[in-house]
């Protein structure tokens, strides 16, 4: 079985289109949260997730858009995230909000005898835990999955991709497809096949995204911050 693993699209359908073309034919799609906020196409991402029947969990920005409140973004991005959240809520249709509300905080899905567990942050703090980045130790990763009966554990949130096997568990963070923050502006995703996961990167129509950003009703200072976030990818 060939599985596309994605996270943190953040309203970026330009990146999504490039990922889908690069990934090719897949049998299933796993999405580790944050479909919306920041990017100019939150409805496009949510519509796609619903249409393809992705196995998906709720991220902190999904939660804030659907239920209100602070997404508790990383300190450097928090002012920008909060400034964009009101616009994102206005863009979403009632059916989009209903979908985001319906997403679980974690999910377990099985295929071909392999169980996959999905959570945005960690099992202990599904929405807001930033600890599970590439520098996290094996103990922290195992703790994050200690009560999940799954051979593959998928999470996102940090926008920093890595794959690590610890004993009989495979941990996969596909990075951010829509808003990479590791210094590489290309969309990040993972492919699971034959018991292995590999990280992939693909260039996307950044010019098209930036043109769409210009139409968003933002304060010029915030618009420049958002533009730099995508251009610098850090």
Short mmCIF file of C-alpha atoms in Angstrom, two decimals:
data_model
loop_
_atom_site.label_atom_id
_atom_site.label_comp_id
_atom_site.label_asym_id
_atom_site.label_seq_id
_atom_site.Cartn_x
_atom_site.Cartn_y
_atom_site.Cartn_z
CA UNK A 1 0.00 0.00 0.00
CA UNK A 2 1.28 3.47 -0.91
CA UNK A 3 0.27 6.23 1.51
CA UNK A 4 0.72 10.00 1.27
CA UNK A 5 1.45 11.61 4.63
CA UNK A 6 0.89 15.36 4.98
CA UNK A 7 0.67 18.01 7.67
CA UNK A 8 0.35 21.76 8.13
CA UNK A 9 -1.06 22.83 4.77
CA UNK A 10 -2.22 26.15 6.25
CA UNK A 11 -4.44 27.22 3.37
CA UNK A 12 -1.78 26.70 0.70
CA UNK A 13 -3.42 24.99 -2.26
CA UNK A 14 -0.48 25.89 -4.51
CA UNK A 15 1.78 23.65 -2.44
CA UNK A 16 -0.94 21.00 -2.23
CA UNK A 17 -1.24 20.78 -6.02
CA UNK A 18 2.51 20.32 -6.40
CA UNK A 19 2.60 17.64 -3.71
CA UNK A 20 -0.21 15.69 -5.33
CA UNK A 21 1.49 15.78 -8.69
CA UNK A 22 4.82 14.70 -7.21
CA UNK A 23 3.30 11.95 -5.06
CA UNK A 24 1.42 10.33 -7.92
CA UNK A 25 -1.07 7.55 -7.33
CA UNK A 26 -1.63 6.71 -3.66
CA UNK A 27 -4.02 4.39 -1.85
CA UNK A 28 -4.69 6.61 1.17
CA UNK A 29 -3.93 10.05 2.59
CA UNK A 30 -3.03 10.75 6.22
CA UNK A 31 -3.15 14.37 7.41
CA UNK A 32 -1.71 15.42 10.78
CA UNK A 33 -3.57 18.68 11.18
CA UNK A 34 -3.58 22.44 10.50
CA UNK A 35 -5.49 22.74 7.26
CA UNK A 36 -6.12 26.45 7.77
CA UNK A 37 -4.78 29.87 8.79
CA UNK A 38 -1.94 31.93 7.30
CA UNK A 39 -2.54 30.90 3.67
CA UNK A 40 -5.07 32.51 1.30
CA UNK A 41 -7.04 29.33 0.45
CA UNK A 42 -8.41 27.74 3.63
CA UNK A 43 -11.61 26.67 1.88
CA UNK A 44 -9.66 24.99 -0.89
CA UNK A 45 -7.68 22.84 1.53
CA UNK A 46 -10.69 21.87 3.63
CA UNK A 47 -12.73 21.03 0.52
CA UNK A 48 -9.93 18.78 -0.72
CA UNK A 49 -9.60 16.94 2.60
CA UNK A 50 -13.32 16.29 2.64
CA UNK A 51 -13.44 15.23 -1.00
CA UNK A 52 -10.62 12.68 -0.81
CA UNK A 53 -11.72 11.28 2.55
CA UNK A 54 -8.35 11.87 4.19
CA UNK A 55 -7.70 10.31 7.57
CA UNK A 56 -7.17 13.57 9.45
CA UNK A 57 -6.79 15.04 12.93
CA UNK A 58 -7.36 18.55 14.22
CA UNK A 59 -4.46 21.00 14.61
CA UNK A 60 -4.23 24.04 16.84
CA UNK A 61 -5.14 26.44 14.02
CA UNK A 62 -8.03 24.22 12.93
CA UNK A 63 -9.24 24.23 16.53
CA UNK A 64 -8.99 28.01 16.85
CA UNK A 65 -10.79 28.59 13.55
CA UNK A 66 -13.59 26.18 14.43
CA UNK A 67 -14.10 26.87 18.13
CA UNK A 68 -12.56 30.31 18.66
CA UNK A 69 -9.73 31.20 20.98
CA UNK A 70 -5.99 31.56 20.65
CA UNK A 71 -4.16 29.09 18.36
CA UNK A 72 -1.11 29.48 20.65
CA UNK A 73 1.27 29.65 17.73
CA UNK A 74 5.02 29.77 18.30
CA UNK A 75 5.95 33.18 19.83
CA UNK A 76 7.65 34.45 16.69
CA UNK A 77 4.53 33.81 14.58
CA UNK A 78 1.81 34.41 17.19
CA UNK A 79 0.97 38.05 16.25
CA UNK A 80 0.67 37.08 12.58
CA UNK A 81 -1.40 33.99 13.35
CA UNK A 82 -3.86 35.95 15.48
CA UNK A 83 -4.11 38.73 12.90
CA UNK A 84 -5.03 36.22 10.18
CA UNK A 85 -7.40 34.11 12.22
CA UNK A 86 -10.37 36.48 11.97
CA UNK A 87 -10.01 36.62 8.18
CA UNK A 88 -9.73 32.82 8.00
CA UNK A 89 -12.93 32.38 10.02
CA UNK A 90 -14.79 34.71 7.66
CA UNK A 91 -13.53 32.79 4.62
CA UNK A 92 -14.70 29.41 5.88
CA UNK A 93 -18.19 28.21 5.02
CA UNK A 94 -20.44 26.61 7.66
CA UNK A 95 -19.71 23.16 6.21
CA UNK A 96 -15.96 23.86 6.46
CA UNK A 97 -16.27 24.81 10.12
CA UNK A 98 -18.41 21.75 10.78
CA UNK A 99 -15.72 19.56 9.22
CA UNK A 100 -12.95 21.10 11.34
CA UNK A 101 -15.06 20.64 14.47
CA UNK A 102 -15.60 16.99 13.58
CA UNK A 103 -11.90 16.18 13.36
CA UNK A 104 -10.60 14.12 16.30
CA UNK A 105 -7.57 15.10 18.37
CA UNK A 106 -5.99 11.76 17.58
CA UNK A 107 -6.87 8.84 15.35
CA UNK A 108 -5.79 5.26 14.75
CA UNK A 109 -6.21 3.79 11.28
CA UNK A 110 -5.16 0.38 9.97
CA UNK A 111 -4.26 -0.95 6.52
CA UNK A 112 -2.61 -4.18 5.41
CA UNK A 113 -2.05 -5.23 9.00
CA UNK A 114 -0.26 -2.01 9.98
CA UNK A 115 -1.73 0.46 12.44
CA UNK A 116 -1.10 4.19 12.01
CA UNK A 117 -1.64 6.67 14.83
CA UNK A 118 -2.06 10.37 14.04
CA UNK A 119 -1.81 13.36 16.37
CA UNK A 120 -0.88 16.96 15.66
CA UNK A 121 1.34 17.67 18.67
CA UNK A 122 1.63 14.75 21.07
CA UNK A 123 -0.71 12.39 22.85
CA UNK A 124 -0.16 14.31 26.09
CA UNK A 125 -0.91 17.67 24.44
CA UNK A 126 -2.52 17.03 21.03
CA UNK A 127 -2.83 20.65 19.94
CA UNK A 128 0.06 22.61 21.38
CA UNK A 129 3.10 20.41 22.11
CA UNK A 130 6.17 21.59 20.16
CA UNK A 131 8.66 19.22 21.85
CA UNK A 132 8.62 16.51 19.19
CA UNK A 133 11.04 18.03 16.71
CA UNK A 134 14.07 16.38 15.05
CA UNK A 135 16.13 17.04 18.19
CA UNK A 136 13.72 15.16 20.47
CA UNK A 137 15.22 12.11 22.15
CA UNK A 138 13.96 8.57 21.70
CA UNK A 139 12.44 8.61 25.19
CA UNK A 140 10.28 11.65 24.37
CA UNK A 141 9.02 10.04 21.18
CA UNK A 142 8.20 6.76 22.89
CA UNK A 143 6.39 8.64 25.67
CA UNK A 144 4.31 10.45 23.06
CA UNK A 145 3.09 7.09 21.74
CA UNK A 146 3.08 5.00 24.88
CA UNK A 147 -0.66 4.28 24.93
CA UNK A 148 -1.15 4.06 21.19
CA UNK A 149 -1.30 0.58 19.72
CA UNK A 150 0.30 1.50 16.43
CA UNK A 151 3.39 0.59 14.49
CA UNK A 152 3.57 3.97 12.71
CA UNK A 153 3.11 7.24 14.62
CA UNK A 154 2.46 10.37 12.55
CA UNK A 155 2.54 13.92 13.88
CA UNK A 156 3.14 17.47 12.66
CA UNK A 157 2.96 20.92 14.31
CA UNK A 158 6.69 21.75 14.36
CA UNK A 159 6.99 22.11 10.55
CA UNK A 160 10.30 20.22 10.85
CA UNK A 161 10.40 16.89 8.97
CA UNK A 162 12.05 13.71 10.18
CA UNK A 163 11.65 9.94 10.15
CA UNK A 164 12.98 7.75 12.94
CA UNK A 165 12.59 4.09 13.81
CA UNK A 166 12.76 3.10 17.47
CA UNK A 167 12.34 -0.62 18.05
CA UNK A 168 9.14 -1.71 16.38
CA UNK A 169 7.75 1.83 16.00
CA UNK A 170 8.26 4.18 13.08
CA UNK A 171 7.86 7.89 13.83
CA UNK A 172 7.05 10.22 10.92
CA UNK A 173 6.77 13.98 10.86
CA UNK A 174 6.28 14.93 7.20
CA UNK A 175 7.10 18.56 7.91
CA UNK A 176 4.88 21.29 6.55
CA UNK A 177 3.51 21.02 3.04
CA UNK A 178 2.14 24.56 3.09
CA UNK A 179 4.58 26.52 5.25
CA UNK A 180 8.03 24.94 5.65
CA UNK A 181 10.15 26.38 8.45
CA UNK A 182 13.39 24.43 8.08
CA UNK A 183 15.13 26.76 5.65
CA UNK A 184 13.90 24.92 2.55
CA UNK A 185 10.91 26.68 0.94
CA UNK A 186 9.82 23.58 -1.01
CA UNK A 187 6.68 21.76 0.14
CA UNK A 188 7.47 18.85 2.44
CA UNK A 189 5.65 15.50 2.63
CA UNK A 190 6.26 11.81 3.18
CA UNK A 191 5.45 8.60 1.34
CA UNK A 192 4.91 5.34 3.23
CA UNK A 193 5.45 2.20 1.19
CA UNK A 194 6.63 -1.36 1.91
CA UNK A 195 7.02 -0.70 5.62
CA UNK A 196 9.25 2.35 5.11
CA UNK A 197 8.67 6.10 5.09
CA UNK A 198 10.70 8.55 3.05
CA UNK A 199 10.64 12.33 3.12
CA UNK A 200 10.11 14.23 -0.12
CA UNK A 201 10.34 17.88 -1.21
CA UNK A 202 8.82 19.59 -4.21
CA UNK A 203 8.88 23.14 -5.55
CA UNK A 204 5.51 24.82 -5.98
CA UNK A 205 4.08 27.99 -7.51
CA UNK A 206 5.33 30.39 -4.84
CA UNK A 207 4.70 33.35 -7.17
CA UNK A 208 1.04 32.39 -7.43
CA UNK A 209 0.77 32.13 -3.65
CA UNK A 210 2.40 35.52 -3.13
CA UNK A 211 0.09 37.13 -5.67
CA UNK A 212 -2.90 35.74 -3.78
CA UNK A 213 -1.46 37.06 -0.50
CA UNK A 214 -1.50 40.56 -1.95
CA UNK A 215 -5.29 40.44 -2.23
CA UNK A 216 -5.79 39.63 1.45
CA UNK A 217 -7.09 42.58 3.55
CA UNK A 218 -4.12 42.76 5.91
CA UNK A 219 -2.18 45.56 7.51
CA UNK A 220 0.86 46.21 5.25
CA UNK A 221 3.27 45.29 8.04
CA UNK A 222 1.56 41.94 8.62
CA UNK A 223 1.41 41.31 4.87
CA UNK A 224 5.17 41.80 4.64
CA UNK A 225 5.72 39.42 7.57
CA UNK A 226 3.63 36.79 5.83
CA UNK A 227 5.43 37.28 2.53
CA UNK A 228 8.83 36.84 4.21
CA UNK A 229 7.61 33.77 6.08
CA UNK A 230 7.02 31.95 2.79
CA UNK A 231 10.03 33.33 0.97
CA UNK A 232 12.56 32.64 3.72
CA UNK A 233 10.94 29.42 5.01
CA UNK A 234 12.16 29.91 8.57
#
